[in-house]
Tab-separated table of C-alpha atoms in Angstrom:
chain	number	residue	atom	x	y	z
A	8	UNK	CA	65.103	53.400	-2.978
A	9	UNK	CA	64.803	49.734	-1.705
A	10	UNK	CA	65.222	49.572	1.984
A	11	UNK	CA	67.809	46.532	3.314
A	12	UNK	CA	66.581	45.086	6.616
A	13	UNK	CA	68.447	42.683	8.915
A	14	UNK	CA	69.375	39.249	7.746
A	15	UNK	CA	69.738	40.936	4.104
A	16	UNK	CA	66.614	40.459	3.036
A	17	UNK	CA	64.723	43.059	0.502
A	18	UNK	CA	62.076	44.460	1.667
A	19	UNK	CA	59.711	46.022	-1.292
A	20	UNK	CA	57.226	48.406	-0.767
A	21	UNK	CA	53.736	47.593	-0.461
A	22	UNK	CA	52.030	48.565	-3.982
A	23	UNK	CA	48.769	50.255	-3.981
A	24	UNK	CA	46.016	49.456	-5.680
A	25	UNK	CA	46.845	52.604	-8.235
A	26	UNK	CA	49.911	51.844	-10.045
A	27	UNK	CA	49.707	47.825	-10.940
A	28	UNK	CA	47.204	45.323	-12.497
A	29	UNK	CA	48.063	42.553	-9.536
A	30	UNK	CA	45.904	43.241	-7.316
A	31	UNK	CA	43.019	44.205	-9.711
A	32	UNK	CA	43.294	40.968	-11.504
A	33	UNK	CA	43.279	39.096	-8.179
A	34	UNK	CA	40.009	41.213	-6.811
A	35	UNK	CA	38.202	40.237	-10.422
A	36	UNK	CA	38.698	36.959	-9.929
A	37	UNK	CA	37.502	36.949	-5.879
A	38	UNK	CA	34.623	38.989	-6.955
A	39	UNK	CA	34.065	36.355	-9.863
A	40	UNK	CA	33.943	33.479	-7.401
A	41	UNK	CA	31.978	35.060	-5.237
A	42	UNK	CA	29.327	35.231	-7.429
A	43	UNK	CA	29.778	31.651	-8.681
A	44	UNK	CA	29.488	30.790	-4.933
A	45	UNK	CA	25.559	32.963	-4.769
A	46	UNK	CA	24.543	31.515	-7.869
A	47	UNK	CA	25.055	28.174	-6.688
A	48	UNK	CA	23.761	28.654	-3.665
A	49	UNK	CA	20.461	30.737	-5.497
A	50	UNK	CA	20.166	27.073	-7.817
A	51	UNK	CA	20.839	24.720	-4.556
A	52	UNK	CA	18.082	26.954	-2.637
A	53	UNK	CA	15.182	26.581	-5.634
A	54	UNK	CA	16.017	22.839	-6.215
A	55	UNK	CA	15.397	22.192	-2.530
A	56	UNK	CA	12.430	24.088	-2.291
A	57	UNK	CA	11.325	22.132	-5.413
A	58	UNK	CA	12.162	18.798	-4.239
A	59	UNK	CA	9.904	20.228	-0.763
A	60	UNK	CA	6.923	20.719	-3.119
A	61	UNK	CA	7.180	17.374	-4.817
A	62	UNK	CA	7.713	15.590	-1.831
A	63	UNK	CA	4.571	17.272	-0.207
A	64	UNK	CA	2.491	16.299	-3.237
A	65	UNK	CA	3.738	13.210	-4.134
A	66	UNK	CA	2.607	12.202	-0.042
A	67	UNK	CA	-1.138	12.936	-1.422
A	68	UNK	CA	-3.636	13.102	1.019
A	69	UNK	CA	-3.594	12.934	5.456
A	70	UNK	CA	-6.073	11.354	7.362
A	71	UNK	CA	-6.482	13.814	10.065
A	72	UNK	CA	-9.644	11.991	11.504
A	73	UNK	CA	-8.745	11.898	15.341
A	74	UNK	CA	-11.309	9.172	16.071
A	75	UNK	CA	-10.508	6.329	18.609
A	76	UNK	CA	-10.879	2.930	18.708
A	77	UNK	CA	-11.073	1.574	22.022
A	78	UNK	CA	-12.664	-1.383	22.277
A	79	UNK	CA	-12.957	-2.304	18.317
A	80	UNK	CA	-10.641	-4.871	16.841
A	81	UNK	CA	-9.114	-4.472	13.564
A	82	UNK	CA	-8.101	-6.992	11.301
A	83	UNK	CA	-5.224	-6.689	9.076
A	84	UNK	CA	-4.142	-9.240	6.468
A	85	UNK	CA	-0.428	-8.534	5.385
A	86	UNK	CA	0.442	-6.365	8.781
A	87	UNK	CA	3.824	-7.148	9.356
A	88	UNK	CA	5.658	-4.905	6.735
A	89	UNK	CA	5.128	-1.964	4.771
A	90	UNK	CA	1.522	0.100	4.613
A	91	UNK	CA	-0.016	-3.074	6.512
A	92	UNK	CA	2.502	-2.575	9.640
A	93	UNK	CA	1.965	1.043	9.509
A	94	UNK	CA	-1.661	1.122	9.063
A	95	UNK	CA	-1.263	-1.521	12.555
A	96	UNK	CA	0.459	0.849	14.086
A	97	UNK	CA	-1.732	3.927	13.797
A	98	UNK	CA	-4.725	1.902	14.999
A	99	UNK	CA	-3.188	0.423	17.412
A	100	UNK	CA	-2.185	4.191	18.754
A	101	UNK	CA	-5.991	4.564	18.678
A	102	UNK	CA	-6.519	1.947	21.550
A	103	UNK	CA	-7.614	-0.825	18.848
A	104	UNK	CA	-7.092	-4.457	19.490
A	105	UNK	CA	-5.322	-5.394	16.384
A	106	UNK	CA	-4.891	-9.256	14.834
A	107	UNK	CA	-2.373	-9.033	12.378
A	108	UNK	CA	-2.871	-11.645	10.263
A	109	UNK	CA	0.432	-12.679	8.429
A	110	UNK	CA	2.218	-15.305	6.756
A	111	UNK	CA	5.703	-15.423	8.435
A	112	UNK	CA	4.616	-15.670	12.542
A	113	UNK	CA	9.069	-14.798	12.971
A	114	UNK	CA	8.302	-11.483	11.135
A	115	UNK	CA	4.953	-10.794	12.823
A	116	UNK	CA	6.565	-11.482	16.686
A	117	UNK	CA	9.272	-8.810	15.740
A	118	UNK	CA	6.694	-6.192	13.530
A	119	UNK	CA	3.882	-6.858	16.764
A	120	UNK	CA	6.408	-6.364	19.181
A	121	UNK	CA	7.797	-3.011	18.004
A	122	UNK	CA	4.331	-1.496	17.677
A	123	UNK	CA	3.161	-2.891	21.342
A	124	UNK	CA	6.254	-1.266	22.379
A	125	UNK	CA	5.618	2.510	20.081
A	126	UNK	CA	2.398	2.287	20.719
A	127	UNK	CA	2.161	0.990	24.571
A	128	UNK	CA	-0.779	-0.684	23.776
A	129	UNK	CA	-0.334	-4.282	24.256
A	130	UNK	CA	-3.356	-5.520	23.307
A	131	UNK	CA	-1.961	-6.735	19.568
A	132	UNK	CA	-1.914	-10.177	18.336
A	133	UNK	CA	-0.911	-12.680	15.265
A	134	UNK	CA	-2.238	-14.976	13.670
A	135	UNK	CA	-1.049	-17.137	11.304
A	136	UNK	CA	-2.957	-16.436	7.429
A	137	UNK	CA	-1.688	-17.738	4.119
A	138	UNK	CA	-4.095	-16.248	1.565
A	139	UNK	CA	-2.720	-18.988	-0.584
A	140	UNK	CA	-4.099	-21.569	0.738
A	141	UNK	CA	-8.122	-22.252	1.056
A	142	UNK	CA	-6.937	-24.928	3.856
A	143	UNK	CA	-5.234	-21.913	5.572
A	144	UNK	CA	-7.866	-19.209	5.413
A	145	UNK	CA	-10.831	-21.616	6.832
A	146	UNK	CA	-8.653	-22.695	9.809
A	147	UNK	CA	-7.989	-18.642	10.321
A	148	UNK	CA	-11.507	-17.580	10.116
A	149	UNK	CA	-12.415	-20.734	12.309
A	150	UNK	CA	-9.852	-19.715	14.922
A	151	UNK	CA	-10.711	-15.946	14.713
A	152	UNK	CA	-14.684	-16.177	15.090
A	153	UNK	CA	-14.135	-18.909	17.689
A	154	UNK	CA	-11.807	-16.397	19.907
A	155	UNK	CA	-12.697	-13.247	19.167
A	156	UNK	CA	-15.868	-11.050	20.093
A	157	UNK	CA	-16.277	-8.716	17.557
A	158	UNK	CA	-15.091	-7.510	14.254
A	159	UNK	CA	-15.617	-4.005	13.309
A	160	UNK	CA	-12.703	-3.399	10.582
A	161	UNK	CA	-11.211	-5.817	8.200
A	162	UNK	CA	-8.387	-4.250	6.126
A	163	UNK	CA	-7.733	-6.764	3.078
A	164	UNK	CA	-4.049	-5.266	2.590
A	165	UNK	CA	-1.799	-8.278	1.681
A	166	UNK	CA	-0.397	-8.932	-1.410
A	167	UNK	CA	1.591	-9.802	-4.485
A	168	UNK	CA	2.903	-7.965	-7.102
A	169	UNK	CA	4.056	-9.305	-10.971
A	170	UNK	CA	5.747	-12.393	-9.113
A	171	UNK	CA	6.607	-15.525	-11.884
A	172	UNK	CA	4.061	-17.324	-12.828
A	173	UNK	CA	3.238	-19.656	-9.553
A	174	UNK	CA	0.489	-21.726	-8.605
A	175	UNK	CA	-1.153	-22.165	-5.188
A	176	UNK	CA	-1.624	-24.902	-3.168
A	177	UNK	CA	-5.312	-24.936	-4.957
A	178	UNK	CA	-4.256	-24.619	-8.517
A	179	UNK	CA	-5.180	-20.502	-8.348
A	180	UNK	CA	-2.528	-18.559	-11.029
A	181	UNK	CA	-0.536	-16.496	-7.270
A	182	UNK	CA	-1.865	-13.018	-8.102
A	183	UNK	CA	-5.572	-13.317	-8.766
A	184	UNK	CA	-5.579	-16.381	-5.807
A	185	UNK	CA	-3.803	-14.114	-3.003
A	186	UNK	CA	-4.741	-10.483	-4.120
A	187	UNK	CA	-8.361	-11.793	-4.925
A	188	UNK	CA	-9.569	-15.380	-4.329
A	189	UNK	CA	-8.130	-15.557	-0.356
A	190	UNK	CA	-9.443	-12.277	0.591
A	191	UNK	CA	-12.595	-12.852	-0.937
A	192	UNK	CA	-13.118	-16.662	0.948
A	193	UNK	CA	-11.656	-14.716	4.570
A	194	UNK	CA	-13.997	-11.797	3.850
A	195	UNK	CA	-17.688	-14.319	3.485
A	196	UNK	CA	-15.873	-16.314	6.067
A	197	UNK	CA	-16.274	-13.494	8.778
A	198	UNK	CA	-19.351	-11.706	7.734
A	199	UNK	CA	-21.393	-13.393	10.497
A	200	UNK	CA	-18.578	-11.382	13.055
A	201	UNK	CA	-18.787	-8.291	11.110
A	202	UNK	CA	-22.827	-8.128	10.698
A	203	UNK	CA	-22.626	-8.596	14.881
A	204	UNK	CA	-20.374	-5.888	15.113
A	205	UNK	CA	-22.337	-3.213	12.839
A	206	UNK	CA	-21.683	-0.720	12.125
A	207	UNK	CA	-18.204	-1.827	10.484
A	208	UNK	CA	-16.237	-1.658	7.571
A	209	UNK	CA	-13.941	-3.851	4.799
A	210	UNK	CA	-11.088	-2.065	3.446
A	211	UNK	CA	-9.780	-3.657	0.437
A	212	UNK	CA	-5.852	-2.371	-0.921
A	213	UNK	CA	-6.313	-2.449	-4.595
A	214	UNK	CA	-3.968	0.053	-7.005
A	215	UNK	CA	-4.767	2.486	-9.564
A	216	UNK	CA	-2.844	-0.247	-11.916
A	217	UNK	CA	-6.659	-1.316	-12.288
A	218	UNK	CA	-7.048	0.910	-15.340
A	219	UNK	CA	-6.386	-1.220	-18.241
A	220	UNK	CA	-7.256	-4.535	-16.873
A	221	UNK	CA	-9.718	-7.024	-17.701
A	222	UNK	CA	-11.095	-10.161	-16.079
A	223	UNK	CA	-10.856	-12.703	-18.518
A	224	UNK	CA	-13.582	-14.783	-17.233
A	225	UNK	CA	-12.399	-17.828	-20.244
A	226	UNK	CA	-8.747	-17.556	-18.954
A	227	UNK	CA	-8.451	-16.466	-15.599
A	228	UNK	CA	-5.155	-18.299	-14.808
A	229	UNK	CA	-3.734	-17.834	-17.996
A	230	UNK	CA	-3.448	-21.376	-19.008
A	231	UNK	CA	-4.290	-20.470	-22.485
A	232	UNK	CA	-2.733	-17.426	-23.273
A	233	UNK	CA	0.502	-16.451	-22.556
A	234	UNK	CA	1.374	-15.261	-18.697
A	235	UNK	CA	1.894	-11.604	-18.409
A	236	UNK	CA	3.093	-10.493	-14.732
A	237	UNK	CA	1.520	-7.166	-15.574
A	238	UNK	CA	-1.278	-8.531	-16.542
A	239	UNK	CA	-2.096	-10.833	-14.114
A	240	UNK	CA	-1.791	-8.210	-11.703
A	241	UNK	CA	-3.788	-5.863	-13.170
A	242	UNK	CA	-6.438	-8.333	-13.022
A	243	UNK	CA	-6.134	-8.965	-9.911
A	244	UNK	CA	-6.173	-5.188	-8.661
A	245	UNK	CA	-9.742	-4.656	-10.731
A	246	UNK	CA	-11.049	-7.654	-8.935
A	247	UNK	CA	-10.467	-5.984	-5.731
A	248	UNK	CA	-12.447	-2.812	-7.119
A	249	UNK	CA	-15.423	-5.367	-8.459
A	250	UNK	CA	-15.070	-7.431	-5.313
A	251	UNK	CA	-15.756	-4.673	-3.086
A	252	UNK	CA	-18.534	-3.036	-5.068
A	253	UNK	CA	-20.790	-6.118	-5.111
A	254	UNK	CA	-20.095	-6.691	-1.806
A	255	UNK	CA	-21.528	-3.217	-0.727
A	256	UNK	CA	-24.736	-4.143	-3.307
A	257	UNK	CA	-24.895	-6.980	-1.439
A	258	UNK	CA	-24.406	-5.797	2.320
A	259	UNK	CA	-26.541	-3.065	1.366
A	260	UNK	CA	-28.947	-2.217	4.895
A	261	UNK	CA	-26.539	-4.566	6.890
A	262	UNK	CA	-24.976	-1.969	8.518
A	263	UNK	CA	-21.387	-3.364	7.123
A	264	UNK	CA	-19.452	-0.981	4.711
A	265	UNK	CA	-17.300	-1.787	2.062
A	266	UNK	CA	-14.077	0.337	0.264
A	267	UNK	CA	-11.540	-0.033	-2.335
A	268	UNK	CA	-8.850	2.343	-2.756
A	269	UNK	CA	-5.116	3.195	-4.136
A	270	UNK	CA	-2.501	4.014	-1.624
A	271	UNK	CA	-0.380	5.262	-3.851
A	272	UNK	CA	3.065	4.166	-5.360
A	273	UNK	CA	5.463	3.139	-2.067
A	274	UNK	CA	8.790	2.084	-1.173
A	275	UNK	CA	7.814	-1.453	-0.256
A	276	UNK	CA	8.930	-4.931	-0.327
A	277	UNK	CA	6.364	-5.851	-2.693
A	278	UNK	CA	8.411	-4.590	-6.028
A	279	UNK	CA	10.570	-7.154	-5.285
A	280	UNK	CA	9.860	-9.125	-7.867
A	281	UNK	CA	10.040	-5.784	-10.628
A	282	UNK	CA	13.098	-6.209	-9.841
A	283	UNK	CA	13.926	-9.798	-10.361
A	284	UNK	CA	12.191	-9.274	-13.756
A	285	UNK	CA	14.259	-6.213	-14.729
A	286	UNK	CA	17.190	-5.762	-12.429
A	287	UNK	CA	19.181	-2.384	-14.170
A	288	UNK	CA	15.525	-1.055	-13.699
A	289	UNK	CA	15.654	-1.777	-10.344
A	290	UNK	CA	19.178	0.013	-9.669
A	291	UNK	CA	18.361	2.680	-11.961
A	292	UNK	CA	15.512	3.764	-9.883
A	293	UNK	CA	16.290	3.098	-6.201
A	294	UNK	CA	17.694	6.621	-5.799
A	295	UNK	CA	14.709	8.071	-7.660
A	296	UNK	CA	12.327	5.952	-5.824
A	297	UNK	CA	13.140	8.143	-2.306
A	298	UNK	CA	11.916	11.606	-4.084
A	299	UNK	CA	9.325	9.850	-6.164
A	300	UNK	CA	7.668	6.856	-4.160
A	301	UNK	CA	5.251	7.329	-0.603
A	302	UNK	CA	6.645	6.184	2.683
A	303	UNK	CA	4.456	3.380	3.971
A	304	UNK	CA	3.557	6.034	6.493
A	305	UNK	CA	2.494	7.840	3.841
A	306	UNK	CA	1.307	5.104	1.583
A	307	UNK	CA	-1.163	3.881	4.227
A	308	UNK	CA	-2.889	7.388	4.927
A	309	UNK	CA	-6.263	6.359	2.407
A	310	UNK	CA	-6.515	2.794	4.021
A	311	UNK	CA	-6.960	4.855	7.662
A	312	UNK	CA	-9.170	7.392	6.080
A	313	UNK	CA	-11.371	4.557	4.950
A	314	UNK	CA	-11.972	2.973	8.134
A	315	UNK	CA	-12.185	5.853	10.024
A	316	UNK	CA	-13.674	8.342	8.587
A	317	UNK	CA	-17.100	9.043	10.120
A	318	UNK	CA	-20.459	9.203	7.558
A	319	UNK	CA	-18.826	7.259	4.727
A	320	UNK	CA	-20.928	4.748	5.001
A	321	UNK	CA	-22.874	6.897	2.550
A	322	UNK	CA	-20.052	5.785	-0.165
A	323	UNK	CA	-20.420	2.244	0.469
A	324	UNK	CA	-18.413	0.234	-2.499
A	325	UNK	CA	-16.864	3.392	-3.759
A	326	UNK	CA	-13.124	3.644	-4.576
A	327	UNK	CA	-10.692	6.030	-2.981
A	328	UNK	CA	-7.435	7.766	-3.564
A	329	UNK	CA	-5.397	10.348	-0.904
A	330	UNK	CA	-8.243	10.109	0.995
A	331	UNK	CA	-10.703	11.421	-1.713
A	332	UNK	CA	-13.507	9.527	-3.299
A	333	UNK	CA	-12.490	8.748	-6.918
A	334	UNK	CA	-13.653	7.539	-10.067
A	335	UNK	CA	-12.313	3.491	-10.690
A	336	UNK	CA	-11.531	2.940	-14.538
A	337	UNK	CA	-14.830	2.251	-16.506
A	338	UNK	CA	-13.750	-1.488	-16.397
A	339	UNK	CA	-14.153	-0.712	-12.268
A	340	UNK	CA	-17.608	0.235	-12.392
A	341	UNK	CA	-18.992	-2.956	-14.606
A	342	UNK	CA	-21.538	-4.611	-11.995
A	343	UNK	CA	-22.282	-7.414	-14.236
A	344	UNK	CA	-18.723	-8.214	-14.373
A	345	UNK	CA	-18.774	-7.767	-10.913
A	346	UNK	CA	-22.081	-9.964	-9.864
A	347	UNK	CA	-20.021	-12.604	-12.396
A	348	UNK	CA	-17.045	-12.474	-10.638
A	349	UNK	CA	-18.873	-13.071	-7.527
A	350	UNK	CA	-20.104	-16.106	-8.651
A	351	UNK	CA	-17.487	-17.326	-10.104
A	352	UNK	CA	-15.396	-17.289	-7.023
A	353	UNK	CA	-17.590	-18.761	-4.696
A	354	UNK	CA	-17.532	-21.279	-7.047
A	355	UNK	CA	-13.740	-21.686	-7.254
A	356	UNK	CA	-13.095	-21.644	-3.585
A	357	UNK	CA	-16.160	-23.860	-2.683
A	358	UNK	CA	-18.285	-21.319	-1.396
A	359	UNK	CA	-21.806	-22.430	-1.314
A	360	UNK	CA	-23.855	-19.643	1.171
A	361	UNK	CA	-22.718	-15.774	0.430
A	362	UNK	CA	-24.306	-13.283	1.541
């Protein structure tokens, strides 16, 4: 019998769990989203721990060398963005004087100041470098060995990547004369500093991008065939592998070292120009890029293992990747293309005494 209560209202008995499918129905479906809920959170847990592990190994190797560097200098082309400010940084943490040699002296002030200022070492410097232009590197290297006492690491980081097809000041096709040509007239420029400072070391950035390249020796600025961006950088990054290996044939007993290495594919400001060539590409993998590219922190962990790492001088003009010795491509290990690149340089840039 149905109770009245006050107000006239109805008041129904509470049904048990027994007598009606209500109840049931609604504890099915609780239990069902319940375990909707664990299997989610069973596929949110596993794709974390995934994206953990490919994050760790897409980093690559750590240079855990804890050697200092107090009273070296360090000289880093390119140092105001990217692996070159970061690889300023760490050195500079090391008690280094550091010249970081840039293009864009507004950019350097603010990228020198922040690291003085992480760091608290205050001993770090610009200087004004455009790799593009012979004019500019003599003046640098004029300035530099006039000012500075010693040289014991030059890191040969900056660079351009599948940019239109320019010309330099000199005439030089923009990748092979920056990435190549100006590194290699700085580098013969300072030897006389970095023989004085022996033992020391040149680091040059080059890029796995090397495999598959040629030096076309009849064509080398590509006024006879057809520009390729690609190309031309891929040229460029196997004459940084050639580059280095004669200079270690050639330093060989000097007591001055000489590396090329990958750092490994980084978020940087040098893809800009991928993505001026193919824009959709460039939106279609900016999201990706932050599981699948290195931090410049990361990105600059090989160039520090190479000038740091005690005993490699063992490995002179050998090639490195995550901070492991590495085979170059078979086109990287050519020393008569690499004695006739030599040559062929000093000739372009007016180089008549090499060591």
């Amino acid at each position: 019998m149905k109770a009245a209560a006050p107000g006239g209202f109805l008041v129904l008995p509470w049904r048990s769990g027994g007598g009606g499918g209500g109840s049931s129905d609604l504890g099915a479906e609780e239990e069902g989203q319940g375990g909707l809920l664990l299997k989610c959170g069973a596929v949110l847990g596993v794709t974390l721990i995934c994206v953990a592990v490919l994050r760790k190994w897409i980093a690559g190797g750590v240079c855990r060398c804890a050697v200092r560097l107090d009273g070296k200098t360090v000289l880093i082309t390119g140092a105001n963005t990217g692996i070159g400010k970061e690889t300023s940084r760490d050195l500079a943490r090391r008690g280094a004087r550091v010249v970081m040699a840039c293009r864009d002296l507004a950019r350097a002030e603010q990228a020198a100041e922040e690291i003085r200022r992480s760091t608290g070492n205050g001993n770090v410097v610009i200087r004004h470098l455009d790799l593009a232009s012979i004019y500019s590197v003599k003046q640098f290297a004029k300035e530099f060995l006039d000012s500075e006492d010693r040289l014991d690491i030059l890191i040969n980081n900056a660079g351009v990547m599948m940019c239109p097809k320019w010309l330099t000041e000199d005439g030089f096709e923009t990748q092979l004369g920056v990435n190549h040509l100006g590194h290699f007239m700085l580098t013969n420029l300072l030897l006389p500093k970095l023989k004085s400072s022996a033992p020391s070391r040149v680091i040059n950035v080059s890029s796995m991008v090397h495999r598959g390249g040629r030096i076309d020796f009849d064509d080398l600025f590509f006024s006879k065939r057809p520009y390729s961006p690609l190309e031309s950088y891929r040229q460029s990054k196997l004459a940084n592998i050639l580059f280095s290996r004669e200079l270690a044939r050639r330093l060989r007993g000097s007591g001055v070292s000489s590396f090329s290495l990958h750092p490994g594919v980084i978020r940087t400001e040098l893809s800009r120009h991928v993505e001026g060539w193919f824009p959709l590409l460039g939106v279609l993998l900016r999201l990706p890029s932050l599981l699948l590219m290195k931090t410049p922190t990361q990105g600059c962990q090989t160039t520090l293992y190479c000038a740091l790492m005690p005993g490699l001088e063992r490995l002179s003009g050998r090639y490195f990747s995550d901070c492991a010795e590495q085979d170059p491509a078979p086109e990287g290990q050519d020393n008569v293309a690499a004695g006739k690149l030599w040559e062929e340089s000093a000739r372009l840039v007016g180089l008549k005494d090499t060591c």
